[in-house]
Coordinates of C-alpha atoms and ligand atoms in Angstrom, one line a residue:
M1 CA -12.4 -5.7 -21.5
D2 CA -13.6 -4.9 -18.1
T3 CA -11.3 -2.2 -16.6
E4 CA -11.8 -3.7 -13.1
N5 CA -10.0 -6.8 -14.3
R6 CA -7.0 -4.8 -15.5
R7 CA -6.4 -3.0 -12.2
G8 CA -2.9 -3.8 -11.3
F9 CA -0.4 -3.3 -8.5
A10 CA -0.8 0.1 -6.8
T11 CA 2.9 0.7 -6.0
S12 CA 6.3 -0.2 -7.4
L13 CA 7.3 -1.8 -4.2
G14 CA 4.2 -3.9 -4.2
A15 CA 5.0 -5.0 -7.8
I16 CA 8.5 -6.0 -6.8
A17 CA 7.3 -7.8 -3.7
A18 CA 4.6 -9.7 -5.6
A19 CA 7.0 -10.6 -8.5
A20 CA 9.8 -11.6 -6.1
G21 CA 7.3 -13.6 -4.1
G22 CA 6.3 -15.5 -7.3
A23 CA 10.0 -16.2 -8.1
I24 CA 11.2 -17.0 -4.6
G25 CA 9.8 -20.3 -3.6
L26 CA 10.7 -24.0 -3.0
G27 CA 13.1 -23.5 -5.9
N28 CA 15.3 -21.3 -3.8
I29 CA 15.1 -22.9 -0.4
W30 CA 14.4 -26.5 -1.2
R31 CA 15.8 -27.1 -4.7
F32 CA 18.8 -24.6 -4.8
P33 CA 20.6 -25.9 -1.8
Y34 CA 20.4 -29.6 -2.8
T35 CA 21.3 -28.8 -6.4
V36 CA 24.4 -26.9 -5.1
G37 CA 25.1 -29.9 -2.8
V38 CA 25.0 -32.5 -5.5
N39 CA 26.9 -30.4 -7.9
G40 CA 29.8 -29.7 -5.7
G41 CA 29.3 -26.2 -4.2
A42 CA 30.8 -22.9 -5.0
A43 CA 31.8 -23.3 -8.6
F44 CA 28.2 -24.2 -9.4
I45 CA 27.1 -21.1 -7.7
V46 CA 29.3 -18.9 -9.9
V47 CA 27.8 -20.4 -13.0
Y48 CA 24.4 -20.0 -11.6
L49 CA 24.9 -16.3 -10.9
L50 CA 26.0 -15.7 -14.5
F51 CA 23.0 -17.5 -15.9
A52 CA 20.6 -15.8 -13.6
F53 CA 21.7 -12.3 -14.5
L54 CA 22.8 -12.7 -18.1
L55 CA 20.0 -15.0 -19.3
G56 CA 17.3 -15.2 -16.7
M57 CA 16.9 -11.6 -16.1
P58 CA 16.6 -10.6 -19.8
V59 CA 14.0 -13.3 -20.4
M60 CA 12.1 -12.0 -17.4
L61 CA 12.3 -8.5 -18.8
C62 CA 10.9 -9.8 -22.1
E63 CA 7.9 -11.3 -20.2
F64 CA 7.3 -8.1 -18.3
T65 CA 7.4 -6.2 -21.5
I66 CA 4.9 -8.4 -23.3
G67 CA 2.6 -8.4 -20.3
R68 CA 2.6 -4.7 -19.7
N69 CA 2.3 -3.8 -23.4
A70 CA -0.6 -6.2 -24.0
Q71 CA -2.5 -5.4 -20.8
S72 CA -4.0 -8.9 -21.0
N73 CA -3.9 -12.5 -19.9
V74 CA -1.0 -14.6 -21.2
I75 CA -2.8 -16.2 -24.1
D76 CA -4.2 -13.0 -25.7
A77 CA -1.1 -11.1 -25.0
F78 CA 0.9 -12.2 -28.1
G79 CA -1.8 -11.2 -30.5
R80 CA -2.2 -7.8 -28.9
V81 CA 1.4 -6.9 -28.9
S82 CA 1.7 -7.8 -32.6
P83 CA -1.8 -8.2 -34.1
K84 CA -0.6 -10.0 -37.3
H85 CA 1.0 -12.8 -35.3
H86 CA -1.8 -14.5 -33.6
A87 CA -0.2 -18.0 -33.9
W88 CA 2.2 -17.0 -31.1
K89 CA -0.7 -17.4 -28.7
W90 CA 0.3 -21.0 -28.6
I91 CA 3.2 -20.0 -26.4
G92 CA 0.6 -18.5 -24.0
I93 CA -1.6 -21.7 -24.2
M94 CA 1.5 -23.7 -23.3
G95 CA 2.1 -21.4 -20.4
F96 CA -1.5 -21.9 -19.2
V97 CA -1.1 -25.7 -19.3
C98 CA 2.4 -25.5 -17.8
S99 CA 1.2 -23.3 -14.9
M100 CA -1.6 -25.9 -14.1
F101 CA 0.9 -28.8 -14.2
I102 CA 3.6 -27.0 -12.1
Y103 CA 0.9 -25.9 -9.6
S104 CA -0.2 -29.6 -9.3
F105 CA 3.1 -31.1 -8.3
Y106 CA 4.4 -28.0 -6.6
S107 CA 1.5 -27.9 -4.2
V108 CA 2.2 -31.5 -3.2
V109 CA 5.7 -30.5 -2.0
A110 CA 4.3 -27.3 -0.5
G111 CA 1.8 -29.5 1.4
W112 CA 4.7 -31.6 2.8
T113 CA 6.2 -28.3 4.0
F114 CA 3.0 -27.3 5.7
H115 CA 2.8 -30.7 7.3
Y116 CA 6.3 -30.2 8.7
V117 CA 5.2 -26.9 10.3
I118 CA 2.7 -28.9 12.2
L119 CA 5.1 -31.7 13.1
S120 CA 7.6 -29.1 14.3
C121 CA 5.0 -27.3 16.4
K122 CA 4.1 -30.6 18.0
G123 CA 7.7 -31.4 18.5
A124 CA 7.1 -34.7 16.8
L125 CA 10.6 -35.0 15.4
V126 CA 12.4 -34.0 18.6
G127 CA 15.0 -36.5 19.8
L128 CA 14.4 -39.0 17.0
P129 CA 17.4 -40.8 15.5
S130 CA 18.2 -40.0 11.9
D131 CA 16.7 -43.2 10.4
E132 CA 13.5 -42.6 12.3
I133 CA 13.3 -39.1 10.8
S134 CA 13.7 -40.5 7.4
N135 CA 11.0 -43.1 8.1
V136 CA 8.6 -40.3 9.2
F137 CA 9.2 -38.6 5.9
R138 CA 8.8 -41.7 3.8
N139 CA 5.7 -42.9 5.6
F140 CA 4.1 -39.6 5.4
T141 CA 4.7 -39.0 1.7
A142 CA 3.6 -42.6 0.9
G143 CA 0.3 -42.1 2.8
T144 CA -2.9 -41.2 1.1
W145 CA -5.0 -38.8 3.2
E146 CA -2.5 -36.8 5.2
P147 CA -0.5 -35.5 2.2
L148 CA -3.8 -34.8 0.3
L149 CA -5.1 -32.8 3.2
S150 CA -1.9 -30.8 3.5
M151 CA -2.0 -30.1 -0.3
G152 CA -5.6 -29.0 0.1
M153 CA -4.6 -26.5 2.7
I154 CA -2.1 -24.9 0.3
L155 CA -4.8 -24.7 -2.4
L156 CA -7.1 -23.1 0.2
F157 CA -4.5 -20.4 1.3
T158 CA -3.7 -19.7 -2.3
G159 CA -7.3 -19.5 -3.3
I160 CA -8.2 -17.1 -0.5
I161 CA -5.5 -14.7 -1.6
I162 CA -6.3 -15.0 -5.3
T163 CA -10.0 -14.4 -4.6
A164 CA -9.2 -11.1 -2.8
G165 CA -7.8 -9.7 -6.1
I166 CA -4.6 -8.2 -7.5
E167 CA -4.1 -5.3 -5.2
K168 CA -6.0 -6.4 -2.1
G169 CA -4.9 -10.0 -2.4
I170 CA -1.7 -10.6 -4.2
E171 CA 0.0 -7.3 -3.6
R172 CA -1.1 -6.9 0.0
F173 CA -0.1 -10.3 1.1
A174 CA 3.2 -10.1 -0.8
K175 CA 4.0 -6.9 1.1
I176 CA 3.2 -8.6 4.4
L177 CA 4.7 -12.0 3.7
M178 CA 7.9 -11.1 1.9
P179 CA 9.5 -9.1 4.8
I180 CA 8.5 -11.9 7.2
L181 CA 10.2 -14.4 4.9
F182 CA 13.3 -12.2 4.7
G183 CA 13.4 -11.7 8.5
I184 CA 13.1 -15.5 9.2
M185 CA 15.8 -16.2 6.7
L186 CA 18.2 -13.8 8.3
L187 CA 17.6 -15.3 11.7
L188 CA 18.3 -18.8 10.5
C189 CA 21.5 -17.6 8.8
V190 CA 22.7 -16.0 12.0
R191 CA 21.9 -19.2 13.9
S192 CA 23.7 -21.4 11.3
V193 CA 26.9 -19.3 11.0
S194 CA 27.2 -19.0 14.7
L195 CA 27.4 -22.8 15.1
P196 CA 30.8 -24.4 15.7
N197 CA 32.7 -25.3 12.5
A198 CA 30.3 -23.2 10.4
S199 CA 33.3 -22.2 8.3
E200 CA 33.4 -25.6 6.6
G201 CA 29.9 -25.1 5.2
L202 CA 30.7 -21.6 4.2
A203 CA 33.8 -22.8 2.4
F204 CA 31.7 -25.4 0.6
L205 CA 29.5 -22.5 -0.6
F206 CA 32.0 -19.8 -1.3
H207 CA 35.3 -21.4 -2.3
P208 CA 34.9 -22.4 -5.9
D209 CA 36.7 -25.5 -7.2
F210 CA 36.1 -25.4 -11.0
S211 CA 37.5 -28.9 -11.5
K212 CA 34.2 -30.1 -10.0
L213 CA 32.2 -28.5 -12.8
D214 CA 31.1 -30.7 -15.6
S215 CA 28.6 -30.1 -18.5
R216 CA 25.9 -31.7 -16.4
A217 CA 26.4 -29.2 -13.6
I218 CA 26.4 -26.3 -16.1
L219 CA 23.1 -27.4 -17.6
S220 CA 21.6 -28.0 -14.2
A221 CA 22.6 -24.4 -13.3
L222 CA 20.7 -23.0 -16.3
G223 CA 17.7 -25.2 -15.6
Q224 CA 17.7 -24.1 -12.0
A225 CA 17.9 -20.4 -13.0
L226 CA 14.8 -20.9 -15.3
F227 CA 12.8 -22.6 -12.6
S228 CA 13.9 -20.3 -9.8
L229 CA 13.1 -17.2 -11.7
S230 CA 9.7 -18.7 -12.9
I231 CA 10.6 -18.1 -16.5
G232 CA 9.0 -19.4 -19.7
M233 CA 5.4 -20.0 -18.7
G234 CA 3.9 -16.6 -18.2
A235 CA 4.2 -16.0 -14.5
A236 CA 6.3 -12.9 -15.1
M237 CA 4.1 -11.9 -18.0
I238 CA 0.9 -11.8 -16.0
Y239 CA 2.5 -9.8 -13.2
G240 CA 4.1 -7.6 -15.9
S241 CA 0.6 -6.8 -17.0
Y242 CA -0.2 -5.4 -13.5
I243 CA 3.0 -3.2 -13.3
R244 CA 2.2 0.5 -13.6
K245 CA 3.1 2.3 -16.7
E246 CA 5.4 4.7 -14.8
D247 CA 7.5 1.9 -13.2
S248 CA 10.7 0.8 -14.7
L249 CA 10.5 -2.7 -16.0
F250 CA 14.3 -3.0 -16.0
K251 CA 14.6 -2.0 -12.4
T252 CA 11.8 -4.4 -11.4
S253 CA 13.4 -7.3 -13.2
L254 CA 16.8 -6.5 -11.7
A255 CA 15.3 -6.2 -8.2
V256 CA 13.4 -9.5 -8.6
T257 CA 16.4 -11.4 -10.0
A258 CA 18.6 -10.0 -7.2
A259 CA 16.1 -10.8 -4.5
D260 CA 15.6 -14.3 -5.8
T261 CA 19.3 -15.0 -6.0
F262 CA 20.0 -13.4 -2.6
I263 CA 17.4 -15.6 -0.9
A264 CA 18.8 -18.7 -2.6
L265 CA 22.3 -17.8 -1.3
L266 CA 20.9 -17.1 2.1
A267 CA 19.2 -20.5 2.1
G268 CA 22.6 -22.0 1.3
I269 CA 24.1 -20.1 4.3
A270 CA 21.3 -21.2 6.5
I271 CA 21.6 -24.8 5.6
F272 CA 25.2 -25.8 4.7
P273 CA 27.1 -24.6 7.8
A274 CA 24.5 -26.4 9.9
V275 CA 24.7 -29.6 7.8
F276 CA 28.5 -29.6 8.1
A277 CA 28.6 -28.7 11.7
F278 CA 26.6 -31.8 12.5
G279 CA 28.6 -34.1 10.2
L280 CA 25.7 -34.7 7.7
S281 CA 26.0 -35.0 3.9
P282 CA 25.4 -31.9 1.8
A283 CA 24.7 -34.2 -1.2
S284 CA 21.5 -35.9 0.0
G285 CA 19.3 -34.6 -2.8
P286 CA 15.6 -33.6 -2.7
S287 CA 15.1 -34.9 0.8
L288 CA 17.7 -32.6 2.2
V289 CA 15.3 -30.2 3.9
Y290 CA 12.9 -33.0 5.2
E291 CA 15.3 -35.7 6.2
V292 CA 18.6 -33.8 6.9
M293 CA 17.4 -30.6 8.4
P294 CA 15.4 -32.1 11.3
N295 CA 18.6 -33.8 12.4
V296 CA 20.3 -30.5 12.3
F297 CA 17.5 -28.9 14.4
N298 CA 17.7 -31.8 16.9
S299 CA 21.4 -31.2 17.6
M300 CA 21.1 -27.4 17.8
P301 CA 20.3 -25.4 20.9
G302 CA 16.9 -23.7 20.3
G303 CA 16.3 -26.3 17.5
V304 CA 12.5 -26.6 18.1
F305 CA 12.0 -22.9 17.6
F306 CA 14.3 -22.8 14.5
A307 CA 12.6 -25.8 13.0
I308 CA 9.2 -24.1 13.2
L309 CA 10.7 -20.9 11.7
F310 CA 12.3 -22.9 8.9
F311 CA 9.2 -24.7 7.8
V312 CA 7.0 -21.6 8.2
L313 CA 9.5 -19.8 5.9
L314 CA 9.3 -22.6 3.3
T315 CA 5.5 -22.6 3.4
I316 CA 5.4 -18.8 2.9
A317 CA 7.8 -19.0 0.1
A318 CA 5.8 -21.8 -1.5
V319 CA 2.4 -20.0 -1.2
T320 CA 3.7 -16.7 -2.7
S321 CA 4.7 -18.8 -5.7
T322 CA 1.5 -20.8 -6.0
I323 CA -0.3 -17.5 -6.1
S324 CA 1.6 -16.5 -9.2
L325 CA 0.9 -19.9 -10.8
M326 CA -2.8 -19.7 -10.0
E327 CA -3.1 -16.1 -11.4
I328 CA -2.3 -17.4 -14.9
P329 CA -5.5 -19.5 -15.4
V330 CA -7.7 -17.3 -13.2
S331 CA -6.8 -14.1 -15.1
Y332 CA -7.4 -15.8 -18.4
I333 CA -10.8 -17.2 -17.5
S334 CA -12.0 -14.1 -15.8
E335 CA -11.1 -12.0 -18.9
K336 CA -12.9 -14.4 -21.1
T337 CA -16.1 -15.0 -19.1
H338 CA -18.3 -13.2 -16.7
F339 CA -17.8 -15.5 -13.8
K340 CA -16.6 -14.2 -10.5
R341 CA -13.0 -14.5 -9.5
S342 CA -14.1 -16.6 -6.5
G343 CA -16.0 -19.1 -8.6
I344 CA -13.1 -19.4 -11.1
T345 CA -10.6 -19.8 -8.3
F346 CA -12.7 -22.6 -6.9
V347 CA -13.0 -24.5 -10.2
V348 CA -9.3 -24.1 -11.0
S349 CA -8.4 -25.3 -7.5
L350 CA -10.6 -28.4 -8.0
V351 CA -8.8 -29.3 -11.3
V352 CA -5.4 -28.8 -9.7
F353 CA -6.5 -30.8 -6.7
G354 CA -7.4 -33.6 -9.1
I355 CA -4.1 -33.7 -10.9
G356 CA -2.2 -33.0 -7.6
T357 CA -3.9 -36.0 -6.0
L358 CA -2.5 -38.3 -8.7
A359 CA 0.9 -36.6 -8.2
S360 CA 0.7 -37.0 -4.5
L361 CA -0.3 -40.7 -4.7
S362 CA 2.6 -41.4 -6.9
F363 CA 4.7 -41.6 -3.7
G364 CA 2.3 -44.3 -2.4
L365 CA -0.7 -46.0 -3.9
L366 CA 0.2 -45.1 -7.5
A367 CA 4.0 -45.6 -7.1
D368 CA 4.0 -48.3 -9.7
F369 CA 1.9 -46.4 -12.2
T370 CA 4.3 -44.8 -14.7
I371 CA 4.0 -42.7 -17.9
F372 CA 7.1 -43.1 -20.1
N373 CA 8.9 -44.6 -17.1
H374 CA 8.1 -41.7 -14.8
T375 CA 5.8 -41.6 -11.9
I376 CA 3.0 -39.1 -12.3
F377 CA 4.8 -36.6 -10.1
D378 CA 8.1 -37.0 -11.9
F379 CA 6.3 -36.8 -15.2
L380 CA 4.7 -33.5 -14.4
D381 CA 8.1 -32.2 -13.2
M382 CA 9.9 -33.5 -16.3
V383 CA 7.3 -32.2 -18.8
T384 CA 7.3 -28.7 -17.4
S385 CA 11.0 -28.2 -16.6
T386 CA 12.5 -30.2 -19.5
Y387 CA 10.1 -29.2 -22.2
L388 CA 7.5 -26.6 -21.6
M389 CA 9.5 -24.0 -19.7
P390 CA 12.5 -24.0 -22.1
I391 CA 10.3 -24.0 -25.1
G392 CA 8.2 -21.2 -23.6
A393 CA 11.3 -19.2 -22.9
I394 CA 12.7 -19.7 -26.4
G395 CA 9.4 -18.6 -27.8
I396 CA 9.2 -15.5 -25.6
T397 CA 12.8 -14.4 -26.5
L398 CA 12.2 -15.0 -30.2
Y399 CA 8.9 -13.2 -30.1
V400 CA 10.4 -10.1 -28.4
G401 CA 13.6 -10.2 -30.4
W402 CA 12.3 -10.9 -33.8
V403 CA 8.5 -10.4 -34.0
M404 CA 7.6 -7.5 -31.7
P405 CA 8.3 -4.2 -33.5
K406 CA 11.5 -2.7 -32.2
D407 CA 10.1 0.8 -31.7
K408 CA 7.3 -0.7 -29.6
L409 CA 9.8 -2.6 -27.5
V410 CA 12.0 0.5 -27.0
S411 CA 9.0 2.5 -26.1
E412 CA 7.7 0.0 -23.5
L413 CA 11.1 -0.4 -21.9
S414 CA 11.8 3.3 -21.8
N415 CA 8.3 4.3 -20.6
E416 CA 7.7 6.1 -23.9
G417 CA 11.1 7.7 -23.9
S418 CA 11.1 9.0 -20.3
L419 CA 13.8 6.5 -19.1
K420 CA 17.3 6.1 -20.3
I421 CA 18.0 2.6 -21.6
G422 CA 21.7 2.6 -22.4
W423 CA 21.8 -1.2 -21.9
F424 CA 19.3 -1.8 -24.7
K425 CA 21.8 -2.9 -27.4
F426 CA 23.3 -5.5 -25.1
F427 CA 19.9 -6.7 -24.0
Y428 CA 18.7 -6.9 -27.6
F429 CA 21.7 -8.9 -28.6
I430 CA 21.2 -11.4 -25.8
I431 CA 17.5 -12.0 -26.5
R432 CA 17.9 -12.3 -30.2
Y433 CA 20.9 -14.6 -30.3
I434 CA 22.4 -15.8 -27.1
A435 CA 19.3 -16.6 -25.0
P436 CA 17.5 -18.6 -27.7
L437 CA 20.6 -20.6 -28.5
A438 CA 21.5 -21.3 -24.8
L439 CA 17.9 -22.3 -24.1
L440 CA 17.9 -24.5 -27.2
I441 CA 20.9 -26.3 -25.8
V442 CA 19.1 -26.8 -22.5
L443 CA 16.1 -28.1 -24.3
V444 CA 18.0 -30.6 -26.5
S445 CA 20.2 -31.8 -23.8
G446 CA 17.3 -32.2 -21.5
I447 CA 15.4 -34.3 -24.1
L448 CA 18.5 -36.4 -24.8
K449 CA 19.3 -36.6 -21.1
L450 CA 22.9 -35.5 -21.7
Ligands
LIG1 N1 10.2 -20.0 -9.1 C1 9.4 -20.8 -8.2 C2 10.4 -21.3 -7.1 O1 11.5 -21.0 -7.1 C3 8.8 -21.9 -8.9 C4 7.9 -21.5 -10.0 C5 8.2 -21.9 -11.3 C6 6.8 -20.7 -9.7 C7 7.4 -21.4 -12.3 C8 6.0 -20.3 -10.7 C9 6.3 -20.6 -12.0 O2 9.9 -22.0 -6.3

């Protein structure tokens, strides 16, 4: 293998920024708040926190371990860690397909977000009544060319960064974009909690009422943790392969999980007090940020400025995630062929643009075209989050827990004995028994639509 290809992140902070950037995305700022909203608030968050740290983080650590030990793309990684077990490469192949599918529908939503940056800059939503704001959203997403153009811009930004390489592209941009994202988020939180009646929104977020928790909410907390931490399809694995041998994988996974959770909570703090302060519904579902938030900005002093900041924040979060999605196919193809990264990026982007076009049109022209009763967009979302990610995560934990030689695992986690890993027994127990079982429950209940 060409050593140039296997150059990784130059610093531990860069590795954390890149991996956190991959994990932090629309899942945190768009999906987390509305999932909390429809599942009743604080009690859901408590369950989410448990899942993120007790299940999500160990699975992420497994992915980092496989990636760094194998020093390869996600498909070849399994056979390299344990050469007798080549068949496990199917987990990697699934991850490859899954990353292309997620990228395709994710970039549609990321495109909407980018479009809202432009609308906010133009002040197009200023002063509109709430039903007009909803109409703007529905008409835009049902359109043909505008959403496609916006999606194309996301693919372009992502492609430029990917083409620049691991250290000069992914790492460098993560180090610039992540602090900006964090700063904007803090500003929005300060604005939101300083609104009159902010306490109602904070109570919704932080006073748990466990009577509101049903099995559905619990499953959706686990599903949200998987999606938000980008687990089960190789995104953490490929970044793991770029982490330096002297960095602690445990610390990196802890920092990424903590950052991802923290940003999701901050998104809740930025959104709910504002939603309550203006008497809007927290349970409005996926359209929360596009249909509800513009109303919030309209009623808020300085709203135009905060609206721009908010949608810029969402776009940055989305692009640092699309980068991690794109790196999976690009790294594989560039390790298998002699084509340049730029050419590979271009071709992968074209394929994603093709699938993404179908996903985007499923809000308009192709709204009546369904696969198993799902529009194309919903189908891609469903196949990845209900099937591919849980199956991938189960495969990854079983592989590390039962197939990978234990001494190799210990050596990778302890950097060949130089780090203390007192937590190992607990971790090993979780990934051998608890995680596969819990993930199996998510998978089965997702399939049976429990
Ligand atoms: N974790 C990302 C988010 O929260 C989504 C994602 C899933 C990205 C899987 C990459 C892989 O938005």
